[in-house]
Amino acid sequence: MSTNSKSSKTTASNKSKDGKAHKLSLKGSAKLVSEFFEYSINSILFQRGVYPAEDFMPVKKYGLNMLVTNDDQVKAYIRKIMSQLSKWMLGGKISKLVVVITSKETGENLERWQFDVQLLGKAATAAKSKIKTEKEIQEEIQSLFRQITASVTFLPMLDGRCSFNVLVYADGDAEVPMEWGDSDAKEIVDGEKVTLRSWGTSSHKVDTLVSYRLAE
């Protein structure tokens, strides 16, 4: 496991009630996107078998039965990432989060899950006459997590032991902790790409793409 930072941009916010359309504040939207990333990392690690199924415990989130790691080391690692990522999100410094699954035997990158975050400007926000309800946002997130779950039907089986890395693309002027380092993009060489569903708030839009190495 390792954490890396790179260069780019993003921001966030929150607030809403049962079925009524309340504009989510920028701060609330940022918190929602950060939280989504945390559950996405956990979901990918479980669905792709990076760690044994017994290392996960069920929780209820987004109206779905989700699974999150129960391994202390992995939890601490994800918590460290999320702590920094949340700060960058609030400052509008994030443009992309990437989860890369790598073979421990060969060091080859096998899968690359990319989440692009777009901070919607005032003009774009104003152009949207209909503000999404909390229920509509949750339904969009549900649809994406169902796709992540269903990804096992088209992604090649991961053979052997694997590890994962998280890459965070932050603005060049973002304050980076000492223990974080630069990284290459860890692209999948000659890989296939599948675009998954997008979701968003009035302040942010998240696009998802998975690329993977074809089984030989």
PDB file of N, CA and C in Angstrom, residues 3 6 8 15 33 57 64 69 88 95 102 118 133 142 150 192:
ATOM      1  N   THR A   3       0.607   5.854  -0.698  1.00  0.00           N
ATOM      2  CA  THR A   3      -0.207   7.009  -1.011  1.00  0.00           C
ATOM      3  C   THR A   3       0.612   7.981  -1.827  1.00  0.00           C
ATOM      4  N   LYS A   6      -0.497  14.020  -6.962  1.00  0.00           N
ATOM      5  CA  LYS A   6      -0.083  14.492  -8.259  1.00  0.00           C
ATOM      6  C   LYS A   6      -0.691  15.869  -8.483  1.00  0.00           C
ATOM      7  N   SER A   8      -3.627  18.624 -10.188  1.00  0.00           N
ATOM      8  CA  SER A   8      -4.953  18.870 -10.746  1.00  0.00           C
ATOM      9  C   SER A   8      -5.881  19.637  -9.799  1.00  0.00           C
ATOM     10  N   LYS A  15     -26.433  19.528   2.381  1.00  0.00           N
ATOM     11  CA  LYS A  15     -27.657  19.855   3.096  1.00  0.00           C
ATOM     12  C   LYS A  15     -28.922  19.543   2.297  1.00  0.00           C
ATOM     13  N   VAL A  33     -18.613  13.690  -1.342  1.00  0.00           N
ATOM     14  CA  VAL A  33     -17.689  13.100  -2.315  1.00  0.00           C
ATOM     15  C   VAL A  33     -16.563  12.354  -1.595  1.00  0.00           C
ATOM     16  N   MET A  57     -16.541  -6.315   7.078  1.00  0.00           N
ATOM     17  CA  MET A  57     -17.776  -6.394   7.865  1.00  0.00           C
ATOM     18  C   MET A  57     -18.870  -5.574   7.169  1.00  0.00           C
ATOM     19  N   LEU A  64     -27.861   0.669   0.872  1.00  0.00           N
ATOM     20  CA  LEU A  64     -27.317  -0.606   0.392  1.00  0.00           C
ATOM     21  C   LEU A  64     -26.574  -1.311   1.517  1.00  0.00           C
ATOM     22  N   THR A  69     -13.514  -2.767   5.280  1.00  0.00           N
ATOM     23  CA  THR A  69     -12.443  -3.568   5.854  1.00  0.00           C
ATOM     24  C   THR A  69     -12.457  -3.539   7.378  1.00  0.00           C
ATOM     25  N   TRP A  88      -8.228  18.565   1.291  1.00  0.00           N
ATOM     26  CA  TRP A  88      -8.022  19.037  -0.073  1.00  0.00           C
ATOM     27  C   TRP A  88      -9.350  19.269  -0.788  1.00  0.00           C
ATOM     28  N   SER A  95      -8.763  16.772  -8.242  1.00  0.00           N
ATOM     29  CA  SER A  95      -9.414  16.562  -9.535  1.00  0.00           C
ATOM     30  C   SER A  95      -9.624  15.076  -9.831  1.00  0.00           C
ATOM     31  N   THR A 102      -2.244  -4.034  -7.976  1.00  0.00           N
ATOM     32  CA  THR A 102      -0.975  -4.490  -8.536  1.00  0.00           C
ATOM     33  C   THR A 102      -0.647  -5.909  -8.085  1.00  0.00           C
ATOM     34  N   GLN A 118     -15.184  16.812 -10.924  1.00  0.00           N
ATOM     35  CA  GLN A 118     -15.299  18.114 -11.556  1.00  0.00           C
ATOM     36  C   GLN A 118     -16.038  19.062 -10.612  1.00  0.00           C
ATOM     37  N   THR A 133     -32.525  16.252  -5.422  1.00  0.00           N
ATOM     38  CA  THR A 133     -32.888  15.952  -4.042  1.00  0.00           C
ATOM     39  C   THR A 133     -31.851  14.987  -3.478  1.00  0.00           C
ATOM     40  N   GLN A 142     -26.138   4.710  -5.614  1.00  0.00           N
ATOM     41  CA  GLN A 142     -26.530   3.294  -5.559  1.00  0.00           C
ATOM     42  C   GLN A 142     -26.257   2.602  -6.893  1.00  0.00           C
ATOM     43  N   ALA A 150     -21.174  -5.502  -9.940  1.00  0.00           N
ATOM     44  CA  ALA A 150     -21.367  -6.325 -11.137  1.00  0.00           C
ATOM     45  C   ALA A 150     -20.106  -6.419 -11.989  1.00  0.00           C
ATOM     46  N   GLU A 192      -7.870  -2.570 -21.478  1.00  0.00           N
ATOM     47  CA  GLU A 192      -9.241  -2.276 -21.873  1.00  0.00           C
ATOM     48  C   GLU A 192      -9.813  -1.242 -20.905  1.00  0.00           C
TER      49      GLU A 192
END
